[in-house]
Coordinates of C-alpha atoms in Angstrom, one line a residue:
Chain A
X21 CA 0.0 0.1 0.0
X22 CA 1.2 3.5 -0.7
X23 CA 2.0 5.5 2.4
X24 CA 4.2 8.2 4.1
X25 CA 6.1 7.8 7.3
X26 CA 7.5 10.6 9.4
X27 CA 9.9 8.8 11.7
X28 CA 9.5 11.3 14.5
X29 CA 6.5 12.7 16.0
X30 CA 8.2 15.4 18.0
X31 CA 11.7 17.1 17.6
X32 CA 12.9 19.5 20.2
X33 CA 16.1 21.5 19.4
X34 CA 17.9 24.6 20.7
X35 CA 17.8 27.7 18.7
X36 CA 20.7 28.1 16.1
X37 CA 21.2 24.2 16.1
X38 CA 20.8 22.2 12.8
X39 CA 17.7 20.0 12.4
X40 CA 16.5 17.1 10.4
X41 CA 13.0 15.9 10.0
X42 CA 12.8 12.5 8.5
X43 CA 10.2 11.2 5.9
X44 CA 10.1 8.0 4.1
X45 CA 7.5 7.0 1.5
X46 CA 6.3 3.7 0.1
X47 CA 5.0 3.7 -3.6
X48 CA 5.1 1.3 -6.6
X49 CA 4.8 4.3 -9.0
X50 CA 6.4 7.5 -9.5
X51 CA 5.6 10.4 -7.1
X52 CA 6.0 14.0 -6.5
X53 CA 7.1 14.8 -2.8
X54 CA 6.2 17.9 -0.7
X55 CA 6.9 19.5 2.7
X56 CA 4.2 21.6 4.3
X57 CA 4.3 23.7 7.4
X58 CA 1.6 24.6 9.8
X59 CA 1.9 27.3 12.4
X60 CA -0.4 27.3 15.3
X61 CA -4.0 27.8 14.5
X62 CA -3.1 28.3 10.9
X63 CA -3.7 26.4 7.6
X64 CA -0.9 24.6 5.9
X65 CA 1.7 26.4 3.5
X66 CA 4.1 24.9 1.3
X67 CA 7.8 24.9 2.3
X68 CA 9.2 23.0 -0.7
X69 CA 8.5 20.2 -3.4
X70 CA 10.3 17.8 -5.4
X71 CA 8.7 17.3 -9.0
X72 CA 11.6 16.5 -11.2
X73 CA 15.4 17.3 -11.8
X74 CA 18.0 18.1 -9.0
X75 CA 17.4 15.9 -6.0
X76 CA 18.3 18.7 -3.7
X77 CA 15.5 21.0 -3.3
X78 CA 15.5 24.5 -1.6
X79 CA 12.5 26.2 0.1
X80 CA 11.4 29.1 1.9
X81 CA 13.0 29.9 5.4
X82 CA 16.2 28.4 4.7
X83 CA 14.9 24.9 4.5
X84 CA 16.0 22.2 2.1
X85 CA 15.3 18.6 1.4
X86 CA 17.0 15.9 -0.6
X87 CA 15.1 13.2 -2.6
X88 CA 16.8 9.8 -2.5
X89 CA 15.0 7.4 -4.7
X90 CA 17.0 4.3 -3.6
X91 CA 16.2 4.9 0.1
X92 CA 12.6 6.1 -0.7
X93 CA 13.3 9.0 1.8
X94 CA 12.6 12.9 1.4
X95 CA 14.3 14.4 4.6
X96 CA 14.0 18.0 5.6
X97 CA 16.9 19.9 7.0
X98 CA 18.0 23.3 8.1
X99 CA 21.3 24.3 9.3
X100 CA 20.3 26.7 11.9
X101 CA 16.8 27.1 13.3
X102 CA 15.1 30.0 14.9
X103 CA 12.3 30.2 17.5
X104 CA 10.0 31.2 14.7
X105 CA 10.5 27.7 13.0
X106 CA 8.5 26.3 15.8
X107 CA 5.4 24.7 14.1
X108 CA 4.2 21.1 12.8
X109 CA 5.7 19.8 9.6
X110 CA 4.0 17.4 7.3
X111 CA 5.7 15.3 4.6
X112 CA 3.3 14.5 1.6
X113 CA 3.3 12.7 -1.8
X114 CA 1.2 12.7 -5.0
X115 CA 1.3 10.1 -7.6
X116 CA 2.5 11.6 -10.8
X117 CA -0.5 10.4 -12.5
X118 CA -3.0 11.1 -9.8
X119 CA -4.7 13.9 -8.0
X120 CA -4.8 12.7 -4.3
X121 CA -2.2 14.2 -1.8
X122 CA -1.3 11.8 1.0
X123 CA 0.1 13.2 4.2
X124 CA 2.4 11.8 6.9
X125 CA 1.3 12.1 10.5
X126 CA 3.3 15.2 11.2
X127 CA 6.3 16.1 13.1
X128 CA 6.1 18.9 15.8
X129 CA 9.3 20.9 15.8
X130 CA 9.8 22.9 18.9
X131 CA 12.7 25.3 19.1
X132 CA 14.0 26.4 22.5
X133 CA 16.0 29.3 23.5
Chain B
X16 CA -6.8 37.4 -4.7
X17 CA -8.5 36.0 -1.4
X18 CA -7.0 32.5 -2.2
X19 CA -9.1 29.7 -0.4
X20 CA -11.7 30.9 2.1
X21 CA -13.6 28.7 4.5
X22 CA -16.6 29.4 6.7
X23 CA -17.4 29.2 9.4
X24 CA -14.2 29.3 11.5
X25 CA -15.8 27.7 14.6
X26 CA -18.9 25.6 14.9
X27 CA -20.5 23.6 17.8
X28 CA -23.2 20.9 16.8
X29 CA -25.3 18.5 18.7
X30 CA -25.3 15.0 17.7
X31 CA -27.5 14.4 14.8
X32 CA -27.5 18.0 13.4
X33 CA -26.6 18.6 10.0
X34 CA -24.4 21.5 8.5
X35 CA -22.5 22.6 5.5
X36 CA -19.0 23.7 5.6
X37 CA -18.3 26.4 2.9
X38 CA -15.1 26.5 0.8
X39 CA -14.4 28.8 -2.0
X40 CA -11.3 29.7 -4.2
X41 CA -10.7 32.5 -6.6
X42 CA -7.6 31.1 -8.3
X43 CA -9.7 29.2 -11.1
X44 CA -8.3 25.9 -9.8
X45 CA -9.6 22.8 -11.1
X46 CA -8.7 20.5 -8.1
X47 CA -10.3 21.1 -4.7
X48 CA -10.2 18.8 -1.8
X49 CA -11.5 18.5 1.9
X50 CA -9.3 17.1 4.7
X51 CA -9.8 16.5 8.3
X52 CA -6.9 16.8 10.8
X53 CA -6.8 14.9 14.1
X54 CA -4.0 14.8 16.6
X55 CA -1.4 12.3 15.6
X56 CA -2.9 11.3 12.4
X57 CA -1.8 14.0 9.9
X58 CA -4.5 15.1 7.3
X59 CA -6.9 12.5 5.8
X60 CA -8.6 13.0 2.5
X61 CA -12.5 13.1 2.9
X62 CA -13.5 13.9 -0.7
X63 CA -12.2 15.6 -3.7
X64 CA -13.0 17.1 -7.0
X65 CA -11.0 17.4 -10.2
X66 CA -13.6 19.8 -12.0
X67 CA -17.0 21.1 -11.8
X68 CA -19.4 18.3 -11.6
X69 CA -16.9 15.6 -10.8
X70 CA -16.3 14.4 -7.3
X71 CA -14.8 11.2 -5.8
X72 CA -14.3 9.7 -2.2
X73 CA -11.2 9.9 -0.4
X74 CA -9.9 8.0 2.6
X75 CA -12.5 8.8 5.2
X76 CA -15.8 9.7 3.2
X77 CA -18.4 8.1 5.4
X78 CA -20.9 10.8 6.9
X79 CA -19.8 13.4 4.4
X80 CA -21.3 14.6 1.1
X81 CA -19.9 17.0 -1.4
X82 CA -20.9 18.6 -4.6
X83 CA -19.3 20.8 -7.2
X84 CA -21.8 22.9 -9.2
X85 CA -19.1 25.7 -10.0
X86 CA -15.3 25.8 -10.2
X87 CA -15.1 28.2 -7.3
X88 CA -17.2 26.5 -4.6
X89 CA -16.8 23.1 -2.8
X90 CA -19.1 22.7 0.1
X91 CA -18.8 19.8 2.6
X92 CA -22.1 18.4 4.0
X93 CA -22.2 16.6 7.3
X94 CA -25.5 14.7 7.1
X95 CA -26.0 13.8 10.8
X96 CA -23.2 15.0 13.0
X97 CA -21.5 12.4 15.4
X98 CA -18.8 13.1 18.1
X99 CA -16.3 11.3 16.0
X100 CA -16.6 14.2 13.4
X101 CA -15.1 16.4 16.1
X102 CA -12.0 17.7 14.1
X103 CA -10.5 20.5 12.3
X104 CA -11.4 20.7 8.4
X105 CA -9.4 22.0 5.8
X106 CA -10.3 22.8 2.2
X107 CA -7.5 23.0 -0.3
X108 CA -7.2 23.7 -4.3
X109 CA -4.7 23.4 -6.9
X110 CA -4.3 23.5 -10.5
X111 CA -5.0 20.5 -12.6
X112 CA -3.0 18.9 -15.5
X113 CA 0.4 19.7 -15.8
X114 CA 0.2 22.5 -13.2
X115 CA 2.6 23.2 -10.4
X116 CA 1.0 20.4 -8.2
X117 CA 1.0 22.9 -5.2
X118 CA -2.1 22.7 -2.9
X119 CA -3.3 26.0 -1.4
X120 CA -5.1 25.5 2.0
X121 CA -7.7 27.5 3.7
X122 CA -7.5 28.6 7.2
X123 CA -9.6 25.7 8.6
X124 CA -12.9 25.1 10.3
X125 CA -12.9 23.7 13.9
X126 CA -15.9 21.7 14.5
X127 CA -17.1 20.2 17.9
X128 CA -19.8 17.8 18.0
X129 CA -21.4 17.3 21.5

């Protein structure tokens, strides 16, 4: 079955530390991959996406992710986090021939001073 | 552009009541979707539409109805509310075909069913 797994439900880090949020997917067909962010009491907004081309994707707010087809992963990274990065982060995939976006369970990133 | 708008922002219902959650977008997007968000479960797709007059079921469609009579609007109807439908509901839209594949989300509707 197709699925997305976010390996950590909560990630606490200190301000200015690096962070990696892990995402693995399972699909028998080609997919597009996304990371969305949800700030408290708000809707979701797109951080970055992989559609094709370079496997290293840069997004907003200094985040980047690397698509690894052999490991079926799409981990999100930031070299130095800020308090304002505290939010819930969702990994998602879309089959290239489909229209249904499938989300992981989410990772709560908490940045402490 | 207002983007994706949802009304109401909050709603309290009693078990058995019905209601309609409204969703509208002004970006002329073909695709529209409804999700529910519950703690620890991410977002789960309820229903979606690939164009006016076309709808299909998602992962958790039971207890919900949708219709798409115009490109702009995609209302979600709760037929007989149950406490298990207490959740936050998000509407989203995106371009179809060879578009950017980015989904744009509304601010959400918080629903409490007593």
